[in-house]
Amino acid sequence: MMCVKAAVPRAGWWRRVISLGLPTLWGAVAIIFAVGTGLVVHGRRALLRELRQARRVAGAAQSVLLRPLPPRVDGLTVAAAQMSADRGATIGGDLYEVVATEHGVRVVMGDVRGHGLAAIGTAAAVLGGFREAVHDEPDLGGVLRRLDRALARHLRGHAERDGTDSEEFVTVLVLEIGAGGELRALNCGHPWPYLLSGSVVEPLSCADPMPPLGPFPLPGDLPGLHCGHLLPGETLVLHTDGAEDARDAHGRFFSLAECLRGAAEAPPQAVLGRVFTALLDHTGGTPKDDVALLVLRNDRQLQPTQGARGTARATTSHPQPTTHLT
């Protein structure tokens, strides 16, 4: 009987310990959970701040590298835009520029291997070389050689810093539009532009391009390829391969030529919107590669002596200064 009486107080003491300990334990768990949740929220906010900062930096880099093009360049109406496949960046490996020079309007469209922020340095080297060379070099071959040397210097410096050989390359199309609409081009591995003339949509040339810049030396002779004329009212659409390589959910490629049919009369900015909208619809809003488009329309005045496409024509005059005002 004494043993039974002794066990009762012990059991009551244990129940009191449990009754006091459980609330304390649950309180500790709640505190730990609250602290952990606070740390997670704080970490998430810090990451979002860093992401916003990275995007601001990328936007600043874009404004310097792919600076906005003027709406008109020497009688040509211009519009350009790019869409990066990297959601964390506002800029990819595509590059473009349009410059009026004493040799004609000179244009470059290029695509650096890869995409995202890592491609900015290479694109900057090529664009910097182009912006300087177009005013100095009287022919396109000299411009292209300057781009090749600028890229080689960049890749050599990259290799010296990292201690590894760089395997980067750049596809480049260099184009010249003369005062009378004469077209000359040099193409290093880049898609040919589309020419929009009335209801006709066709590649500017079917010639085989040279290899991309970087892996192989340029040939000794670089005469610009004559590609006919860009007549008043006609449009050129330059693009990177991300446009025609885009696929839908069934693996079907995007048809840029079909998308451009009926767009010859549209202003260049409207052509951009039309193509990008169709691209996003085709890919379900998730393109796998960077895409850049550059649209040039010849809005110079047609002279009475000018003939139809493919025939000899006199020079094309530029609009009077008053026609530039809007």
XYZ file of C-alpha atoms in Angstrom:
326
model
C 0.000 0.000 0.000
C 2.902 2.303 0.760
C 4.260 1.771 -2.757
C 0.951 2.667 -4.334
C 0.653 5.841 -2.276
C 4.220 6.871 -3.240
C 3.543 6.453 -6.996
C 0.595 8.826 -7.016
C 2.573 11.984 -6.164
C 5.214 11.088 -8.748
C 2.564 10.720 -11.503
C 1.009 14.042 -10.541
C 4.413 15.754 -10.664
C 5.035 14.374 -14.188
C 1.665 15.617 -15.393
C 2.448 19.060 -14.000
C 5.779 19.102 -15.832
C 4.083 18.136 -19.080
C 1.321 20.696 -18.593
C 3.895 23.425 -18.041
C 6.396 22.208 -20.671
C 4.109 21.837 -23.670
C 3.092 25.508 -23.853
C 6.731 26.497 -23.454
C 7.731 24.065 -26.198
C 5.034 25.281 -28.559
C 5.993 28.858 -27.810
C 9.606 28.110 -28.670
C 8.517 26.426 -31.907
C 6.368 29.422 -32.775
C 9.259 31.809 -32.102
C 11.632 29.726 -34.220
C 9.051 29.575 -37.021
C 8.482 33.324 -36.868
C 12.216 34.044 -36.909
C 12.756 31.604 -39.760
C 9.890 33.105 -41.746
C 11.276 36.578 -41.150
C 14.705 35.504 -42.370
C 13.192 33.925 -45.488
C 11.165 37.047 -46.244
C 14.188 39.261 -45.632
C 16.336 37.071 -47.870
C 13.699 37.085 -50.589
C 13.442 40.874 -50.456
C 17.221 41.174 -50.625
C 17.318 38.900 -53.677
C 14.553 40.915 -55.346
C 16.491 44.117 -54.671
C 19.614 42.587 -56.212
C 17.613 41.398 -59.212
C 16.121 44.852 -59.730
C 19.585 46.369 -59.440
C 20.977 43.883 -61.974
C 18.187 44.769 -64.376
C 18.888 48.476 -63.923
C 22.554 47.849 -64.689
C 21.582 45.787 -67.732
C 19.272 48.563 -68.883
C 22.073 51.106 -68.527
C 24.394 48.834 -70.500
C 21.755 48.480 -73.189
C 21.327 52.243 -73.534
C 25.078 52.553 -74.165
C 25.567 49.479 -76.326
C 22.336 49.381 -78.317
C 21.598 53.077 -78.166
C 18.250 54.114 -79.640
C 18.486 54.667 -83.373
C 17.203 57.916 -84.886
C 13.834 57.519 -86.636
C 15.313 58.853 -89.892
C 18.820 58.478 -91.320
C 19.587 60.225 -94.612
C 16.107 59.740 -96.049
C 15.617 56.238 -94.623
C 12.999 55.541 -91.949
C 14.498 53.304 -89.269
C 13.183 51.140 -86.434
C 14.977 48.476 -84.399
C 14.447 46.387 -81.280
C 15.758 43.254 -79.626
C 14.256 40.659 -77.306
C 16.507 38.692 -74.975
C 15.896 35.039 -74.144
C 17.449 35.669 -70.716
C 14.596 36.787 -68.449
C 17.103 38.221 -65.953
C 18.625 40.584 -68.526
C 17.304 43.234 -70.858
C 20.045 42.730 -73.378
C 21.402 39.753 -75.236
C 24.162 38.988 -77.731
C 22.548 40.710 -80.701
C 23.917 43.977 -82.083
C 22.924 46.537 -84.692
C 23.756 50.074 -85.789
C 22.918 52.505 -88.615
C 25.263 55.385 -89.458
C 25.105 58.020 -92.212
C 28.571 58.604 -93.717
C 30.056 60.276 -96.770
C 30.250 56.783 -98.304
C 26.531 56.130 -97.843
C 24.341 54.806 -95.044
C 26.190 51.927 -93.431
C 24.469 49.261 -91.391
C 25.641 46.363 -89.245
C 23.607 43.496 -87.816
C 25.352 40.836 -85.759
C 24.846 37.976 -83.340
C 27.350 36.978 -80.666
C 27.567 33.294 -79.753
C 25.450 32.827 -76.632
C 23.130 35.346 -75.000
C 22.665 37.348 -71.844
C 25.077 39.617 -69.999
C 28.120 37.485 -70.837
C 27.856 38.500 -74.499
C 27.875 42.259 -73.847
C 31.671 42.650 -73.939
C 31.985 40.941 -77.311
C 29.093 42.893 -78.804
C 30.582 46.148 -77.485
C 33.945 45.384 -79.112
C 32.345 44.763 -82.517
C 30.021 47.780 -82.337
C 32.832 50.052 -81.206
C 34.943 48.947 -84.156
C 32.060 49.531 -86.554
C 31.192 53.014 -85.298
C 34.774 54.113 -85.805
C 35.525 52.312 -89.076
C 32.456 53.383 -91.082
C 33.709 56.967 -91.313
C 37.339 56.073 -92.061
C 37.116 53.199 -94.537
C 36.057 54.007 -98.122
C 34.892 50.434 -98.863
C 33.023 47.734 -96.946
C 35.988 45.363 -97.043
C 37.999 47.789 -94.920
C 35.097 48.110 -92.456
C 34.838 44.337 -92.072
C 38.592 43.974 -91.503
C 38.404 46.555 -88.729
C 35.601 44.587 -87.070
C 37.667 41.413 -87.340
C 40.671 43.083 -85.696
C 38.516 44.587 -82.924
C 37.051 41.177 -82.158
C 40.498 39.547 -82.182
C 41.822 42.094 -79.674
C 38.831 41.530 -77.412
C 39.157 37.742 -77.512
C 42.915 37.949 -76.937
C 42.438 40.141 -73.876
C 39.723 37.800 -72.580
C 42.073 34.833 -72.975
C 44.897 36.615 -71.143
C 42.638 37.488 -68.208
C 41.107 34.015 -67.866
C 44.083 31.959 -69.000
C 41.911 30.040 -71.481
C 41.322 30.287 -75.205
C 38.000 31.855 -76.068
C 35.749 30.037 -78.527
C 33.410 32.953 -79.144
C 32.408 33.965 -82.645
C 30.134 36.579 -84.167
C 27.959 36.420 -87.258
C 27.980 39.803 -88.979
C 26.210 41.418 -91.919
C 27.654 44.749 -93.095
C 25.473 46.700 -95.525
C 25.876 49.928 -97.470
C 23.024 51.922 -99.040
C 24.208 54.499 -101.538
C 22.619 57.844 -102.381
C 20.758 56.247 -105.284
C 19.686 53.202 -103.246
C 22.587 50.995 -104.423
C 23.047 48.048 -102.087
C 26.366 46.435 -101.261
C 26.897 43.840 -98.561
C 29.433 41.575 -96.885
C 28.068 38.624 -94.936
C 29.929 36.525 -92.374
C 27.598 33.693 -91.392
C 24.515 35.871 -90.869
C 20.985 35.437 -92.279
C 20.322 37.572 -95.347
C 17.786 40.388 -94.890
C 14.356 40.259 -96.469
C 13.434 42.801 -99.130
C 9.792 43.925 -99.106
C 8.632 45.322 -102.442
C 4.875 45.505 -102.942
C 3.536 41.981 -102.466
C 6.997 40.409 -102.904
C 9.034 39.213 -99.920
C 12.414 37.774 -100.886
C 15.936 37.401 -99.457
C 18.264 40.190 -100.484
C 20.721 37.598 -101.824
C 21.098 33.845 -102.115
C 24.914 33.924 -102.086
C 26.675 31.702 -99.551
C 27.985 33.813 -96.657
C 31.565 33.674 -95.437
C 32.336 31.991 -92.077
C 31.558 33.974 -88.894
C 34.161 36.329 -87.492
C 36.489 34.796 -84.925
C 37.403 31.194 -85.813
C 38.733 31.786 -89.341
C 40.768 34.529 -91.034
C 39.088 36.724 -93.614
C 39.983 36.161 -97.288
C 42.530 38.468 -98.855
C 40.052 40.066 -101.247
C 36.786 41.464 -99.881
C 34.777 43.130 -102.627
C 31.324 44.152 -101.500
C 28.574 42.069 -103.053
C 26.254 44.117 -105.279
C 22.658 43.410 -104.240
C 20.698 45.674 -106.568
C 18.865 48.763 -105.286
C 16.540 49.706 -102.478
C 13.918 51.717 -104.334
C 11.781 54.426 -102.720
C 8.932 52.782 -100.842
C 10.787 49.469 -100.434
C 11.804 48.020 -97.078
C 14.672 45.905 -95.786
C 14.176 43.721 -92.700
C 17.430 42.622 -91.080
C 17.210 39.969 -88.371
C 19.191 37.520 -86.279
C 18.742 33.759 -86.580
C 16.714 33.667 -83.370
C 13.696 34.765 -85.414
C 13.636 31.942 -87.950
C 14.948 29.335 -85.474
C 12.046 29.948 -83.082
C 9.796 26.888 -82.703
C 6.317 26.280 -81.421
C 5.209 23.495 -79.060
C 5.177 21.028 -81.978
C 8.698 21.891 -83.128
C 7.627 23.916 -86.175
C 9.865 26.830 -87.169
C 8.602 30.395 -87.311
C 8.158 31.659 -90.894
C 9.439 35.216 -90.915
C 8.813 35.561 -94.660
C 5.138 34.664 -94.252
C 4.796 37.071 -91.347
C 6.212 39.882 -93.505
C 3.811 39.366 -96.391
C 1.540 42.359 -96.718
C 3.792 44.498 -94.512
C 5.532 46.444 -97.285
C 3.273 49.470 -96.827
C 3.486 49.459 -93.034
C 5.852 51.870 -91.266
C 8.984 50.218 -89.809
C 7.774 50.520 -86.207
C 4.568 48.694 -87.115
C 6.605 45.958 -88.819
C 8.514 45.431 -85.564
C 5.295 45.097 -83.571
C 3.822 42.709 -86.110
C 6.825 40.376 -86.070
C 7.400 40.345 -82.309
C 3.725 39.729 -81.617
C 3.682 36.809 -84.066
C 6.914 35.428 -82.577
C 5.551 35.453 -79.027
C 2.333 33.806 -80.185
C 4.319 31.136 -82.046
C 6.610 30.318 -79.104
C 3.954 30.609 -76.400
C 5.723 33.643 -74.975
C 8.989 31.795 -74.303
C 11.540 32.291 -77.107
C 14.644 30.144 -76.684
C 17.091 32.574 -78.291
C 17.701 36.294 -78.531
C 15.949 38.017 -81.426
C 16.881 41.354 -82.993
C 15.132 43.133 -85.854
C 16.186 46.198 -87.829
C 13.781 47.670 -90.377
C 14.851 50.223 -93.015
C 12.426 51.822 -95.469
C 13.565 54.046 -98.311
C 11.447 57.191 -98.035
C 13.541 59.208 -100.449
C 11.706 60.835 -103.346
C 11.348 58.905 -106.598
C 12.633 60.709 -109.684
C 10.704 60.517 -113.015
C 13.726 58.939 -114.729
C 13.769 55.970 -112.377
C 12.540 52.673 -113.765
C 11.180 49.491 -112.304
C 13.098 47.150 -110.031
C 16.113 45.550 -111.652
C 16.626 48.225 -114.355
C 19.147 51.048 -114.512
C 18.008 54.105 -112.573
C 19.139 57.626 -111.985
C 20.033 58.795 -108.516
C 17.365 59.314 -105.887
C 17.033 62.723 -104.332
C 16.510 63.294 -100.664
C 13.403 65.004 -99.293
C 13.656 68.720 -98.720
C 14.424 69.660 -95.111
C 10.836 70.830 -94.576
C 9.533 67.311 -95.209
C 11.501 66.047 -92.202
C 9.455 68.081 -89.754
C 6.651 66.281 -87.938
